[in-house]
GROMACS .gro file of C-alpha atoms in nm:
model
  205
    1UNK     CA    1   4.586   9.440  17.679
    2UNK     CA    2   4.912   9.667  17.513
    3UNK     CA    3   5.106   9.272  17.515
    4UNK     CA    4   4.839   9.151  17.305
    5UNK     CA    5   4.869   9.476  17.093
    6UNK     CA    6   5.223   9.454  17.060
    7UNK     CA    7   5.193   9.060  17.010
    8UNK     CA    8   5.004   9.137  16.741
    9UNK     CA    9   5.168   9.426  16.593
   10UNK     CA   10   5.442   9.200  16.621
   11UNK     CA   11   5.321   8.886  16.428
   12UNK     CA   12   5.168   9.102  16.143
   13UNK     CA   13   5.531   9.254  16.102
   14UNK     CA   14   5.669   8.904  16.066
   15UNK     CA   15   5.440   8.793  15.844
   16UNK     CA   16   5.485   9.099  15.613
   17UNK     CA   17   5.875   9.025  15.616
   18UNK     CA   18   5.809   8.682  15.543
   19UNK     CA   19   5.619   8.791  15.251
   20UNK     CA   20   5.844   9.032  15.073
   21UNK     CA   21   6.149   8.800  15.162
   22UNK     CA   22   5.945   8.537  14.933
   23UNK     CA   23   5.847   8.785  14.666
   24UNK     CA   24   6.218   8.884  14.649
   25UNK     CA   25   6.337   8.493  14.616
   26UNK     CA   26   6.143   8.369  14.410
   27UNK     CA   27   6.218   8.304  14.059
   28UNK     CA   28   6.099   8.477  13.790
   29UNK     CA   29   5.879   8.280  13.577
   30UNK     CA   30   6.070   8.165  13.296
   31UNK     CA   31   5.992   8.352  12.911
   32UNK     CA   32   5.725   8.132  12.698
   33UNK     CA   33   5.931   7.978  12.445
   34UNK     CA   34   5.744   7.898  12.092
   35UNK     CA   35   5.739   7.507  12.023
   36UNK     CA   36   5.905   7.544  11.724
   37UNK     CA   37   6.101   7.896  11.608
   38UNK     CA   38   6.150   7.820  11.262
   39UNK     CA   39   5.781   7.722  11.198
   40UNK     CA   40   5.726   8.114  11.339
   41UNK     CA   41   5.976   8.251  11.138
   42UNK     CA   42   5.838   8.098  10.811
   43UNK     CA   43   5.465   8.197  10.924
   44UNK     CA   44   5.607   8.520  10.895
   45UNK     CA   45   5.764   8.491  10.545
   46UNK     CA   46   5.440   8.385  10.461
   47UNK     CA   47   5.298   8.681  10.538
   48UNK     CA   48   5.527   8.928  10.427
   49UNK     CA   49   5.533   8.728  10.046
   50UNK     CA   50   5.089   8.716  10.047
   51UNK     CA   51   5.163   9.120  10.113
   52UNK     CA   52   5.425   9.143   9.850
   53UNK     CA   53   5.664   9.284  10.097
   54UNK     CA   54   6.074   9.212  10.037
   55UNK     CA   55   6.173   9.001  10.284
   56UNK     CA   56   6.446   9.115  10.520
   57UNK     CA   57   6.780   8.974  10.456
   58UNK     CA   58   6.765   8.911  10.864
   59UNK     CA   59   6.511   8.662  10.838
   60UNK     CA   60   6.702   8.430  10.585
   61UNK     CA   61   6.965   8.314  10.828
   62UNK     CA   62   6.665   8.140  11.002
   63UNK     CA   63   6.535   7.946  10.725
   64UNK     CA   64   6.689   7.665  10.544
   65UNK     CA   65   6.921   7.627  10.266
   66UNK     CA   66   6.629   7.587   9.969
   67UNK     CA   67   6.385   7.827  10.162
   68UNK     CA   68   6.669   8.108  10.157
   69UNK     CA   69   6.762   8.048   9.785
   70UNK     CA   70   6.392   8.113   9.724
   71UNK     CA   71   6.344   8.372   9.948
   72UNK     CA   72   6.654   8.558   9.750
   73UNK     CA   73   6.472   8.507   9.380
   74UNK     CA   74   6.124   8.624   9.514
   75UNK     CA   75   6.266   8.939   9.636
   76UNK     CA   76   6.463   8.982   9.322
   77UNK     CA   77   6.179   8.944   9.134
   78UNK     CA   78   5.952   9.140   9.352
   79UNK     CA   79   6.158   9.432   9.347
   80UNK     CA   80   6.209   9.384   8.931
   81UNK     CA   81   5.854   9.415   8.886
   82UNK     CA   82   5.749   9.637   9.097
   83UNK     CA   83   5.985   9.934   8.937
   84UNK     CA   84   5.938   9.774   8.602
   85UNK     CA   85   5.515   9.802   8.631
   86UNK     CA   86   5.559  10.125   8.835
   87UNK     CA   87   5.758  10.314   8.522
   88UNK     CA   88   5.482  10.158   8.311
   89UNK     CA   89   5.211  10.299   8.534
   90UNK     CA   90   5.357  10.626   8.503
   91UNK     CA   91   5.417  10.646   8.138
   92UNK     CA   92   5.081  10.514   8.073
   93UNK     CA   93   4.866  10.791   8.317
   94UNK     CA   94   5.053  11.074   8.151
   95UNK     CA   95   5.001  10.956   7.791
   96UNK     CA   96   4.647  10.896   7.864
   97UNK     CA   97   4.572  11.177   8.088
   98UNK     CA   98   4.770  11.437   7.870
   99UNK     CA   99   4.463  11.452   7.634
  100UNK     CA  100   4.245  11.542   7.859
  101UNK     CA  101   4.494  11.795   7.986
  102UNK     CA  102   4.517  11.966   7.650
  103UNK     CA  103   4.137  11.870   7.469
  104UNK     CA  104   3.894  11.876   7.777
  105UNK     CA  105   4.052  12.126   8.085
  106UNK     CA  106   3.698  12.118   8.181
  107UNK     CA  107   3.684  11.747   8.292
  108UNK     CA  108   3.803  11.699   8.686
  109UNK     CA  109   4.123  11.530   8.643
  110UNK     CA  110   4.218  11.310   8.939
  111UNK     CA  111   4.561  11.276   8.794
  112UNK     CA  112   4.659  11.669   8.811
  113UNK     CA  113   4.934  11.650   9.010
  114UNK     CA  114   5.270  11.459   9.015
  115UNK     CA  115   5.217  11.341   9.353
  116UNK     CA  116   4.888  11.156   9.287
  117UNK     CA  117   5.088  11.009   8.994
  118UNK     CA  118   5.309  10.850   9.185
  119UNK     CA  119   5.052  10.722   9.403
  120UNK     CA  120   4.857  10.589   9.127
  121UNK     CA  121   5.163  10.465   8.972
  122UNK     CA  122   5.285  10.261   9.275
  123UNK     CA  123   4.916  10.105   9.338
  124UNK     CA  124   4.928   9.952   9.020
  125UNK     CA  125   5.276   9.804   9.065
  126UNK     CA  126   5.141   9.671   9.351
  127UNK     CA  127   4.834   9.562   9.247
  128UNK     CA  128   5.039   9.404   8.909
  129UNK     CA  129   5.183   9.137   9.166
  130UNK     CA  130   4.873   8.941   9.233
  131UNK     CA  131   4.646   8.755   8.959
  132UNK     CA  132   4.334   9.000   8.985
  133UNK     CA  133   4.469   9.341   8.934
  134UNK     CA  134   4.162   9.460   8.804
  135UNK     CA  135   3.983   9.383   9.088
  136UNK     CA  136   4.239   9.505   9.347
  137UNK     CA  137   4.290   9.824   9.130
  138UNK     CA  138   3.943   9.913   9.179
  139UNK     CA  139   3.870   9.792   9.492
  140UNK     CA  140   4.099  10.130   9.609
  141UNK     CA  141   3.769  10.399   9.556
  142UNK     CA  142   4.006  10.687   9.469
  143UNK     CA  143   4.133  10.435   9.139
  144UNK     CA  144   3.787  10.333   9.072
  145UNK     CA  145   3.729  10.709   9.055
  146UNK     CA  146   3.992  10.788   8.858
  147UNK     CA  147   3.874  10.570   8.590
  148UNK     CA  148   3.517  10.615   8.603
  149UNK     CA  149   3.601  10.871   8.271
  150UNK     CA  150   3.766  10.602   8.055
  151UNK     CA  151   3.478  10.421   7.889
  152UNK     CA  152   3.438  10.280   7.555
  153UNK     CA  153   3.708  10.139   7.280
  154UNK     CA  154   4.038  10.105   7.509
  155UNK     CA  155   3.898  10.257   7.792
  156UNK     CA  156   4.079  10.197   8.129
  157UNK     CA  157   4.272   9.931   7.968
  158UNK     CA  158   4.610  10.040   8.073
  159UNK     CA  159   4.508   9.993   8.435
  160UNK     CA  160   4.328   9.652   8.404
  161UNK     CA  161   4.499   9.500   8.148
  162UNK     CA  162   4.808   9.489   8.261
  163UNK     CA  163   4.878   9.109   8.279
  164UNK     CA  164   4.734   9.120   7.888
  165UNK     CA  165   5.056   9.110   7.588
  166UNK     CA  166   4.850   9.377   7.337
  167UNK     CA  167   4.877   9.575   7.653
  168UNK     CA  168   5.150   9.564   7.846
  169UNK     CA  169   5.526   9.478   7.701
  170UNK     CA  170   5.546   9.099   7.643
  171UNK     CA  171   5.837   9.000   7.840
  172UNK     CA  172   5.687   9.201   8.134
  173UNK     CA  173   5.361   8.992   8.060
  174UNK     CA  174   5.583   8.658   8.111
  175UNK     CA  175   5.812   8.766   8.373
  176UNK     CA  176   5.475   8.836   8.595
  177UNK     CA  177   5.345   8.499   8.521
  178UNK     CA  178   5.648   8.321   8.592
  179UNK     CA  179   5.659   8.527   8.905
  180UNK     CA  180   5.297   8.433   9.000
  181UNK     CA  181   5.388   8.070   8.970
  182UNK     CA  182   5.701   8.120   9.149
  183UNK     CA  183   5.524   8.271   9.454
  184UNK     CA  184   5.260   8.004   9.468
  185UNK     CA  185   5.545   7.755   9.494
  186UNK     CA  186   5.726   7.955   9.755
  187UNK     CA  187   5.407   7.940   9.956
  188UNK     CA  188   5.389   7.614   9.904
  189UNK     CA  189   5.730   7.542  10.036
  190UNK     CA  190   5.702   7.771  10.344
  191UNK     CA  191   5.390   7.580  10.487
  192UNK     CA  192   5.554   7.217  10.392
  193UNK     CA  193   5.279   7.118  10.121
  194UNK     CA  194   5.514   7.144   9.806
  195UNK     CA  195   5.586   6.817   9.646
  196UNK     CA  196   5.915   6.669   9.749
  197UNK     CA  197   6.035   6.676   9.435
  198UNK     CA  198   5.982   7.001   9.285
  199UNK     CA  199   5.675   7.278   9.266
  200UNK     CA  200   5.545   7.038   8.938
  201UNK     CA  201   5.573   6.708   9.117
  202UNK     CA  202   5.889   6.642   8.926
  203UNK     CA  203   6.235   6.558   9.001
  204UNK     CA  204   6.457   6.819   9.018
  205UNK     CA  205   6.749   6.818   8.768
   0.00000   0.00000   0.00000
């Protein structure tokens, strides 16, 4: 009875060494490699210029020669109009919101402090990047609230108008369009459906 006890004590030690003697030999399972790196890399280009993020200068080296020298002019650009729009923002809230400062102290003021200024003023900026900036202004409910005040005449116009020349300065009003058109190309380019030839169809001089 103890031999087959220690027979089988014996064969379930075995079998455990054989076990951990496999664990430690075997390979490890190679890393999951993406089909095609580049194709990532631009997904996430993508993403970062439908967000209106500056691109990383990082993520340039893995993108080709045209998709770099684009990637370079939208964050140029990006960066241009987002300080240009944001010092517009800001000059625009405290003109407008001085009068109610001085003639109605009475009214709530969302605008009362600096802070909420700049928060205001770099929402806009933001907001100035895409083609509905009215609707993405107000689709933030502390904005929305903000204007709820401004009605009548030129009411609110500073915030939605902002793509508009008898609002906004009129070389900002062009530089944002040809900015708009120069992202749509870009995003054109980084999923492969832009036109060989240039974003119109056109050769390229």
């Amino acid at each position: 009875m103890k031999q087959a006890l220690y027979a089988l004590a014996a064969s379930i030690l075995v079998s455990a060494l054989a076990l951990c003697w496999a664990v430690k030999t075997a390979a490890p399972a190679a890393a999951a490699v993406p089909e095609d790196p580049q194709a990532e890399i631009r997904a996430q280009v993508r993403d970062m210029v439908l967000a209106r993020e500056v691109i990383p200068a990082d993520y340039l080296r893995y993108l080709d020669e045209a998709l770099a020298a684009q990637a370079e002019e939208y964050n140029a650009e990006t960066a241009n109009l987002k300080s240009q729009y944001t010092v517009y923002a800001k000059e625009q809230i405290h003109s407008v919101f001085e009068y109610y400062r001085t003639e109605e102290p009475e009214r709530l003021n969302y605008f009362a402090s600096e802070e909420l200024i700049c928060e205001a003023a770099a929402h806009m900026a933001r907001c100035a990047l895409y083609r509905n900036p009215q609707q993405l202004f107000y689709d933030d409910p502390a904005m929305a609230y903000a204007l709820s005040g401004e009605g009548g005449g030129s009411g609110a116009l500073w915030a939605v108008a902002i793509h508009q020349g008898f609002q906004a300065e009129g070389n900002l009003v062009e530089t944002v369009e040809a900015y708009l058109d120069q992202v749509d190309a870009f995003v054109d380019a980084l999923n492969g459906t832009a036109p060989p030839d240039g974003p119109e169809g056109s050769p390229q001089n």
